[in-house]
Amino acid sequence: MSKTVHLVGAGPGDIELMTVKSLRLIREADVIIFDRLANPLILKEAPQGCEFIDVGKTDGKHPVKQPEINEIIYQSSLKYENVVRLKGGDPFVFGRGGEEALYLRERGVGFDIIPGITSAISVPAYAGIPVTQRGVVSSFRVITGHEAPGKAVSQIDWDSFATDETLVFLMGLNNLGRISSNLIKIGKRKDYPCAVISKGTTENQKVVIGTLETIEEKAKGLETPALIIVGEVVNLRDELRWFD
Ligand code: SAH
């Protein structure tokens, strides 16, 4: 039985954006429980005989439900010495890593958290968009854009977005129209800069630049995973674009 389950952040896509520590743990793993978000090339680093369990989570949708994932991780800890739970980006940024850790804790299984480079910052960076910029904006906020439409009470406090902070929405592609129109409703300019970045940090990265008014139309056809970034910093891409 393993003493410690490693909850490992895989980074945003570019395999070289993994941490040294995460790579070491993968090279020692007996089992890797992974999501679609983690770059599959990472699994090639695992040792011979390592078991792979695909829990298939993509983009906020969970073919394997979270309670079941928790149980799979726990059962693996009973069976194997080196258990790696591999998650896209950072395990604690909308990764439900906290829930998995709590589940293990309740069962007396130790865990550690290996932070990863979150898509929220690195994907904009690969698009040439800094989330903060001296003289432009001094804070940024990361928000889930995945809320069931028609939910009676939104957990998102839209009024609180009437600031100039950079806003980064994860899991929001399908709600893009709602997000941009809500931001206009609370008083943001219709021509406020906005970008959608799909498959960031990978060779399939696509970046669409628009305004709150035009972005929904312009981003049609983009594929997940994708994030939305709203703020004056988006304009810096003109000069800072480097990767694509
Ligand atoms: N824990 C992850 C986020 C999980 S939520 C992290 O820290 O990055 C999943 C969302 O992350 C996706 O819906 C998308 O909005 C964003 N995302 C993850 N990888 C991405 C990528 N390569 N390009 C664009 N968005 C990405």
mmCIF file of C-alpha atoms and ligand atoms in Angstrom:
data_model
loop_
_atom_site.group_PDB
_atom_site.id
_atom_site.type_symbol
_atom_site.label_atom_id
_atom_site.label_comp_id
_atom_site.label_asym_id
_atom_site.label_seq_id
_atom_site.Cartn_x
_atom_site.Cartn_y
_atom_site.Cartn_z
ATOM 1 C CA MET A 1 0.000 0.000 0.000
ATOM 2 C CA SER A 2 1.297 3.403 -0.897
ATOM 3 C CA LYS A 3 2.030 5.854 1.860
ATOM 4 C CA THR A 4 1.570 8.808 -0.430
ATOM 5 C CA VAL A 5 -0.545 9.446 -3.481
ATOM 6 C CA HIS A 6 0.963 12.118 -5.678
ATOM 7 C CA LEU A 7 -1.539 14.636 -7.051
ATOM 8 C CA VAL A 8 0.499 15.929 -9.951
ATOM 9 C CA GLY A 9 -0.042 18.924 -12.220
ATOM 10 C CA ALA A 10 0.901 18.107 -15.808
ATOM 11 C CA GLY A 11 1.095 21.675 -17.088
ATOM 12 C CA PRO A 12 -0.991 23.172 -19.883
ATOM 13 C CA GLY A 13 -0.024 21.084 -22.911
ATOM 14 C CA ASP A 14 3.532 21.768 -24.016
ATOM 15 C CA ILE A 15 5.276 18.775 -22.504
ATOM 16 C CA GLU A 16 8.308 20.875 -21.634
ATOM 17 C CA LEU A 17 6.171 22.888 -19.247
ATOM 18 C CA MET A 18 6.111 20.030 -16.763
ATOM 19 C CA THR A 19 8.052 20.393 -13.552
ATOM 20 C CA VAL A 20 11.202 18.399 -12.859
ATOM 21 C CA LYS A 21 9.458 16.878 -9.854
ATOM 22 C CA SER A 22 6.405 15.763 -11.828
ATOM 23 C CA LEU A 23 8.620 14.103 -14.411
ATOM 24 C CA ARG A 24 10.522 12.213 -11.709
ATOM 25 C CA LEU A 25 7.290 10.927 -10.146
ATOM 26 C CA ILE A 26 5.955 9.817 -13.531
ATOM 27 C CA ARG A 27 9.173 7.934 -14.223
ATOM 28 C CA GLU A 28 8.694 6.081 -10.922
ATOM 29 C CA ALA A 29 4.955 5.442 -11.206
ATOM 30 C CA ASP A 30 3.262 2.037 -10.841
ATOM 31 C CA VAL A 31 -0.054 3.513 -11.912
ATOM 32 C CA ILE A 32 -1.077 6.803 -13.509
ATOM 33 C CA ILE A 33 -4.674 7.952 -13.303
ATOM 34 C CA PHE A 34 -5.049 10.674 -15.916
ATOM 35 C CA ASP A 35 -7.454 13.071 -17.629
ATOM 36 C CA ARG A 36 -7.623 13.997 -21.312
ATOM 37 C CA LEU A 37 -6.245 17.440 -20.526
ATOM 38 C CA ALA A 38 -2.812 16.090 -19.692
ATOM 39 C CA ASN A 39 -0.630 15.710 -22.793
ATOM 40 C CA PRO A 40 -0.656 11.966 -23.676
ATOM 41 C CA LEU A 41 3.045 12.148 -24.575
ATOM 42 C CA ILE A 42 3.715 12.391 -20.846
ATOM 43 C CA LEU A 43 2.625 8.776 -20.447
ATOM 44 C CA LYS A 44 5.520 7.712 -22.656
ATOM 45 C CA GLU A 45 7.778 8.721 -19.772
ATOM 46 C CA ALA A 46 6.258 6.083 -17.487
ATOM 47 C CA PRO A 47 8.230 2.921 -16.739
ATOM 48 C CA GLN A 48 7.515 -0.431 -18.377
ATOM 49 C CA GLY A 49 4.573 -2.184 -16.780
ATOM 50 C CA CYS A 50 3.004 0.981 -15.419
ATOM 51 C CA GLU A 51 -0.791 0.781 -15.394
ATOM 52 C CA PHE A 52 -2.705 3.635 -17.033
ATOM 53 C CA ILE A 53 -6.233 4.499 -15.957
ATOM 54 C CA ASP A 54 -8.051 6.993 -18.198
ATOM 55 C CA VAL A 55 -10.750 8.757 -16.222
ATOM 56 C CA GLY A 56 -11.484 10.737 -19.332
ATOM 57 C CA LYS A 57 -12.313 14.104 -17.850
ATOM 58 C CA THR A 58 -12.382 16.764 -20.567
ATOM 59 C CA ASP A 59 -13.239 20.342 -20.123
ATOM 60 C CA GLY A 60 -15.508 20.154 -17.128
ATOM 61 C CA LYS A 61 -17.390 17.134 -18.483
ATOM 62 C CA HIS A 62 -16.857 13.942 -16.562
ATOM 63 C CA PRO A 63 -17.638 10.648 -18.276
ATOM 64 C CA VAL A 64 -16.327 9.073 -15.083
ATOM 65 C CA LYS A 65 -18.012 10.890 -12.207
ATOM 66 C CA GLN A 66 -15.882 12.534 -9.570
ATOM 67 C CA PRO A 67 -16.888 10.186 -6.695
ATOM 68 C CA GLU A 68 -15.855 7.270 -8.861
ATOM 69 C CA ILE A 69 -12.528 8.926 -9.676
ATOM 70 C CA ASN A 70 -11.923 9.462 -5.963
ATOM 71 C CA GLU A 71 -12.568 5.784 -5.320
ATOM 72 C CA ILE A 72 -10.299 4.684 -8.206
ATOM 73 C CA ILE A 73 -7.465 6.725 -6.723
ATOM 74 C CA TYR A 74 -8.092 5.275 -3.279
ATOM 75 C CA GLN A 75 -8.242 1.681 -4.556
ATOM 76 C CA SER A 76 -5.014 2.257 -6.483
ATOM 77 C CA SER A 77 -3.350 3.368 -3.274
ATOM 78 C CA LEU A 78 -4.234 0.018 -1.700
ATOM 79 C CA LYS A 79 -2.731 -1.853 -4.599
ATOM 80 C CA TYR A 80 0.360 0.094 -5.603
ATOM 81 C CA GLU A 81 3.357 1.780 -4.080
ATOM 82 C CA ASN A 82 3.765 4.714 -6.489
ATOM 83 C CA VAL A 83 0.413 6.228 -7.389
ATOM 84 C CA VAL A 84 0.281 9.290 -9.619
ATOM 85 C CA ARG A 85 -2.942 11.183 -10.165
ATOM 86 C CA LEU A 86 -2.085 13.327 -13.191
ATOM 87 C CA LYS A 87 -4.139 16.425 -13.872
ATOM 88 C CA GLY A 88 -3.999 19.143 -16.527
ATOM 89 C CA GLY A 89 -2.436 22.433 -15.516
ATOM 90 C CA ASP A 90 -2.365 22.821 -11.743
ATOM 91 C CA PRO A 91 -4.257 20.317 -9.571
ATOM 92 C CA PHE A 92 -5.819 23.010 -7.386
ATOM 93 C CA VAL A 93 -6.992 25.375 -10.133
ATOM 94 C CA PHE A 94 -10.433 24.032 -11.061
ATOM 95 C CA GLY A 95 -8.855 20.610 -11.009
ATOM 96 C CA ARG A 96 -10.828 19.163 -8.091
ATOM 97 C CA GLY A 97 -7.502 18.154 -6.579
ATOM 98 C CA GLY A 98 -8.751 19.398 -3.233
ATOM 99 C CA GLU A 99 -11.686 17.007 -3.304
ATOM 100 C CA GLU A 100 -9.457 14.093 -4.182
ATOM 101 C CA ALA A 101 -7.046 14.981 -1.381
ATOM 102 C CA LEU A 102 -9.886 15.231 1.137
ATOM 103 C CA TYR A 103 -11.203 11.829 0.080
ATOM 104 C CA LEU A 104 -7.786 10.273 0.669
ATOM 105 C CA ARG A 105 -7.337 12.066 3.967
ATOM 106 C CA GLU A 106 -10.662 10.739 5.247
ATOM 107 C CA ARG A 107 -9.380 7.250 4.520
ATOM 108 C CA GLY A 108 -6.019 7.754 6.152
ATOM 109 C CA VAL A 109 -4.042 7.791 2.897
ATOM 110 C CA GLY A 110 -1.261 10.354 2.673
ATOM 111 C CA PHE A 111 -0.902 12.591 -0.347
ATOM 112 C CA ASP A 112 1.269 15.319 -1.714
ATOM 113 C CA ILE A 113 0.494 18.044 -4.196
ATOM 114 C CA ILE A 114 2.845 18.757 -7.071
ATOM 115 C CA PRO A 115 1.744 22.112 -8.454
ATOM 116 C CA GLY A 116 1.698 22.513 -12.211
ATOM 117 C CA ILE A 117 1.841 25.452 -14.543
ATOM 118 C CA THR A 118 -1.758 26.515 -14.840
ATOM 119 C CA SER A 119 -3.299 27.209 -18.230
ATOM 120 C CA ALA A 120 -4.811 30.384 -16.762
ATOM 121 C CA ILE A 121 -1.463 32.175 -16.987
ATOM 122 C CA SER A 122 0.629 30.138 -19.407
ATOM 123 C CA VAL A 123 -1.881 29.913 -22.249
ATOM 124 C CA PRO A 124 -2.255 33.713 -22.434
ATOM 125 C CA ALA A 125 1.567 33.953 -22.230
ATOM 126 C CA TYR A 126 1.940 31.698 -25.293
ATOM 127 C CA ALA A 127 -0.493 33.999 -27.064
ATOM 128 C CA GLY A 128 1.653 37.022 -26.166
ATOM 129 C CA ILE A 129 -0.790 38.292 -23.535
ATOM 130 C CA PRO A 130 0.579 39.046 -20.058
ATOM 131 C CA VAL A 131 -2.129 38.749 -17.384
ATOM 132 C CA THR A 132 -0.733 41.820 -15.605
ATOM 133 C CA GLN A 133 1.210 44.724 -17.034
ATOM 134 C CA ARG A 134 2.622 47.712 -15.211
ATOM 135 C CA GLY A 135 0.700 50.806 -16.169
ATOM 136 C CA VAL A 136 -2.148 48.777 -17.656
ATOM 137 C CA VAL A 137 -3.554 46.471 -14.986
ATOM 138 C CA SER A 138 -2.316 45.251 -11.619
ATOM 139 C CA SER A 139 -4.512 42.251 -10.911
ATOM 140 C CA PHE A 140 -6.206 39.357 -12.604
ATOM 141 C CA ARG A 141 -8.954 36.976 -11.744
ATOM 142 C CA VAL A 142 -9.510 33.362 -12.787
ATOM 143 C CA ILE A 143 -13.141 32.353 -13.042
ATOM 144 C CA THR A 144 -15.048 29.248 -14.019
ATOM 145 C CA GLY A 145 -17.106 29.858 -17.131
ATOM 146 C CA HIS A 146 -18.843 26.524 -16.702
ATOM 147 C CA GLU A 147 -22.211 27.126 -15.161
ATOM 148 C CA ALA A 148 -25.309 25.269 -16.144
ATOM 149 C CA PRO A 149 -27.367 27.629 -18.312
ATOM 150 C CA GLY A 150 -30.584 28.699 -16.677
ATOM 151 C CA LYS A 151 -29.233 28.049 -13.219
ATOM 152 C CA ALA A 152 -31.583 30.090 -11.034
ATOM 153 C CA VAL A 153 -28.853 31.652 -8.929
ATOM 154 C CA SER A 154 -25.478 32.156 -10.547
ATOM 155 C CA GLN A 155 -22.545 31.603 -8.234
ATOM 156 C CA ILE A 156 -20.729 34.160 -10.312
ATOM 157 C CA ASP A 157 -21.170 37.646 -8.911
ATOM 158 C CA TRP A 158 -21.287 39.476 -12.240
ATOM 159 C CA ASP A 159 -21.511 42.913 -10.629
ATOM 160 C CA SER A 160 -18.092 42.347 -9.098
ATOM 161 C CA PHE A 161 -16.571 42.316 -12.596
ATOM 162 C CA ALA A 162 -17.127 46.005 -13.170
ATOM 163 C CA THR A 163 -13.382 46.498 -12.671
ATOM 164 C CA ASP A 164 -10.460 46.801 -15.054
ATOM 165 C CA GLU A 165 -8.912 43.589 -13.737
ATOM 166 C CA THR A 166 -7.891 41.061 -16.331
ATOM 167 C CA LEU A 167 -10.514 38.300 -16.370
ATOM 168 C CA VAL A 168 -9.582 34.758 -17.346
ATOM 169 C CA PHE A 169 -12.476 32.348 -17.825
ATOM 170 C CA LEU A 170 -11.717 28.627 -17.874
ATOM 171 C CA MET A 171 -14.244 26.087 -19.167
ATOM 172 C CA GLY A 172 -16.247 28.900 -20.723
ATOM 173 C CA LEU A 173 -16.181 28.316 -24.474
ATOM 174 C CA ASN A 174 -19.756 27.044 -24.632
ATOM 175 C CA ASN A 175 -20.917 29.990 -22.556
ATOM 176 C CA LEU A 176 -18.957 32.616 -24.449
ATOM 177 C CA GLY A 177 -22.047 34.518 -25.590
ATOM 178 C CA ARG A 178 -23.460 34.611 -22.096
ATOM 179 C CA ILE A 179 -20.189 35.713 -20.575
ATOM 180 C CA SER A 180 -19.624 38.566 -23.017
ATOM 181 C CA SER A 181 -23.208 39.801 -22.853
ATOM 182 C CA ASN A 182 -23.180 39.714 -19.044
ATOM 183 C CA LEU A 183 -20.015 41.805 -19.044
ATOM 184 C CA ILE A 184 -21.629 44.345 -21.374
ATOM 185 C CA LYS A 185 -24.735 44.353 -19.168
ATOM 186 C CA ILE A 186 -22.730 45.357 -16.115
ATOM 187 C CA GLY A 187 -21.263 48.295 -17.989
ATOM 188 C CA LYS A 188 -18.153 47.172 -19.850
ATOM 189 C CA ARG A 189 -17.615 48.816 -23.246
ATOM 190 C CA LYS A 190 -18.817 46.808 -26.215
ATOM 191 C CA ASP A 191 -15.400 47.284 -27.803
ATOM 192 C CA TYR A 192 -13.571 46.026 -24.711
ATOM 193 C CA PRO A 193 -10.724 43.701 -25.822
ATOM 194 C CA CYS A 194 -11.207 39.983 -25.527
ATOM 195 C CA ALA A 195 -9.455 36.855 -26.787
ATOM 196 C CA VAL A 196 -10.193 33.172 -27.003
ATOM 197 C CA ILE A 197 -7.232 30.798 -27.026
ATOM 198 C CA SER A 198 -7.749 27.198 -28.029
ATOM 199 C CA LYS A 199 -5.255 24.355 -27.393
ATOM 200 C CA GLY A 200 -2.777 26.837 -26.012
ATOM 201 C CA THR A 201 0.944 26.010 -25.752
ATOM 202 C CA THR A 202 0.550 23.198 -28.310
ATOM 203 C CA GLU A 203 1.227 23.123 -32.035
ATOM 204 C CA ASN A 204 -2.540 23.390 -32.536
ATOM 205 C CA GLN A 205 -2.846 26.647 -30.629
ATOM 206 C CA LYS A 206 -5.377 29.053 -32.137
ATOM 207 C CA VAL A 207 -5.931 32.599 -30.965
ATOM 208 C CA VAL A 208 -8.923 34.729 -31.863
ATOM 209 C CA ILE A 209 -8.956 38.401 -30.925
ATOM 210 C CA GLY A 210 -12.119 40.456 -30.763
ATOM 211 C CA THR A 211 -14.238 42.645 -28.552
ATOM 212 C CA LEU A 212 -16.987 41.750 -26.127
ATOM 213 C CA GLU A 213 -19.398 42.434 -28.964
ATOM 214 C CA THR A 214 -17.669 40.445 -31.708
ATOM 215 C CA ILE A 215 -15.909 37.615 -29.909
ATOM 216 C CA GLU A 216 -18.744 35.076 -29.937
ATOM 217 C CA GLU A 217 -19.077 35.278 -33.700
ATOM 218 C CA LYS A 218 -15.330 35.285 -34.289
ATOM 219 C CA ALA A 219 -14.618 32.337 -32.025
ATOM 220 C CA LYS A 220 -17.137 30.037 -33.756
ATOM 221 C CA GLY A 221 -15.579 26.703 -34.597
ATOM 222 C CA LEU A 222 -12.766 26.890 -32.047
ATOM 223 C CA GLU A 223 -12.196 23.668 -30.202
ATOM 224 C CA THR A 224 -11.774 22.909 -26.519
ATOM 225 C CA PRO A 225 -9.821 23.188 -24.350
ATOM 226 C CA ALA A 226 -10.050 26.916 -24.694
ATOM 227 C CA LEU A 227 -9.957 29.874 -22.372
ATOM 228 C CA ILE A 228 -11.292 33.396 -22.616
ATOM 229 C CA ILE A 229 -9.302 36.413 -21.549
ATOM 230 C CA VAL A 230 -10.864 39.848 -21.197
ATOM 231 C CA GLY A 231 -8.939 43.058 -20.582
ATOM 232 C CA GLU A 232 -6.745 45.792 -22.027
ATOM 233 C CA VAL A 233 -3.738 43.438 -21.855
ATOM 234 C CA VAL A 234 -5.151 41.598 -24.866
ATOM 235 C CA ASN A 235 -3.950 44.526 -27.022
ATOM 236 C CA LEU A 236 -0.351 43.743 -26.085
ATOM 237 C CA ARG A 237 -0.479 40.686 -28.327
ATOM 238 C CA ASP A 238 0.110 42.973 -31.308
ATOM 239 C CA GLU A 239 3.649 43.458 -30.062
ATOM 240 C CA LEU A 240 4.273 40.429 -27.864
ATOM 241 C CA ARG A 241 3.019 37.651 -30.087
ATOM 242 C CA TRP A 242 5.804 35.070 -30.344
ATOM 243 C CA PHE A 243 4.641 31.456 -30.354
ATOM 244 C CA ASP A 244 2.055 31.202 -33.114
HETATM 245 N N1 SAH B 1 -6.325 22.645 -13.646
HETATM 246 C C1 SAH B 1 -6.332 23.217 -14.971
HETATM 247 C C2 SAH B 1 -7.693 23.772 -15.347
HETATM 248 C C3 SAH B 1 -8.790 22.732 -15.367
HETATM 249 S S1 SAH B 1 -10.287 23.368 -15.982
HETATM 250 C C4 SAH B 1 -5.251 24.301 -15.063
HETATM 251 O O1 SAH B 1 -4.687 24.716 -14.045
HETATM 252 O O2 SAH B 1 -4.942 24.714 -16.177
HETATM 253 C C5 SAH B 1 -10.133 23.025 -17.705
HETATM 254 C C6 SAH B 1 -10.067 24.327 -18.472
HETATM 255 O O3 SAH B 1 -8.726 24.816 -18.492
HETATM 256 C C7 SAH B 1 -10.427 24.210 -19.926
HETATM 257 O O4 SAH B 1 -11.821 24.243 -20.108
HETATM 258 C C8 SAH B 1 -9.773 25.445 -20.509
HETATM 259 O O5 SAH B 1 -10.535 26.602 -20.218
HETATM 260 C C9 SAH B 1 -8.510 25.524 -19.701
HETATM 261 N N2 SAH B 1 -7.383 24.925 -20.415
HETATM 262 C C10 SAH B 1 -6.623 23.899 -20.008
HETATM 263 N N3 SAH B 1 -5.638 23.637 -20.895
HETATM 264 C C11 SAH B 1 -5.786 24.539 -21.881
HETATM 265 C C12 SAH B 1 -5.079 24.801 -23.101
HETATM 266 N N4 SAH B 1 -4.016 24.078 -23.458
HETATM 267 N N5 SAH B 1 -5.520 25.816 -23.885
HETATM 268 C C13 SAH B 1 -6.571 26.564 -23.540
HETATM 269 N N6 SAH B 1 -7.271 26.366 -22.401
HETATM 270 C C14 SAH B 1 -6.887 25.370 -21.581
#
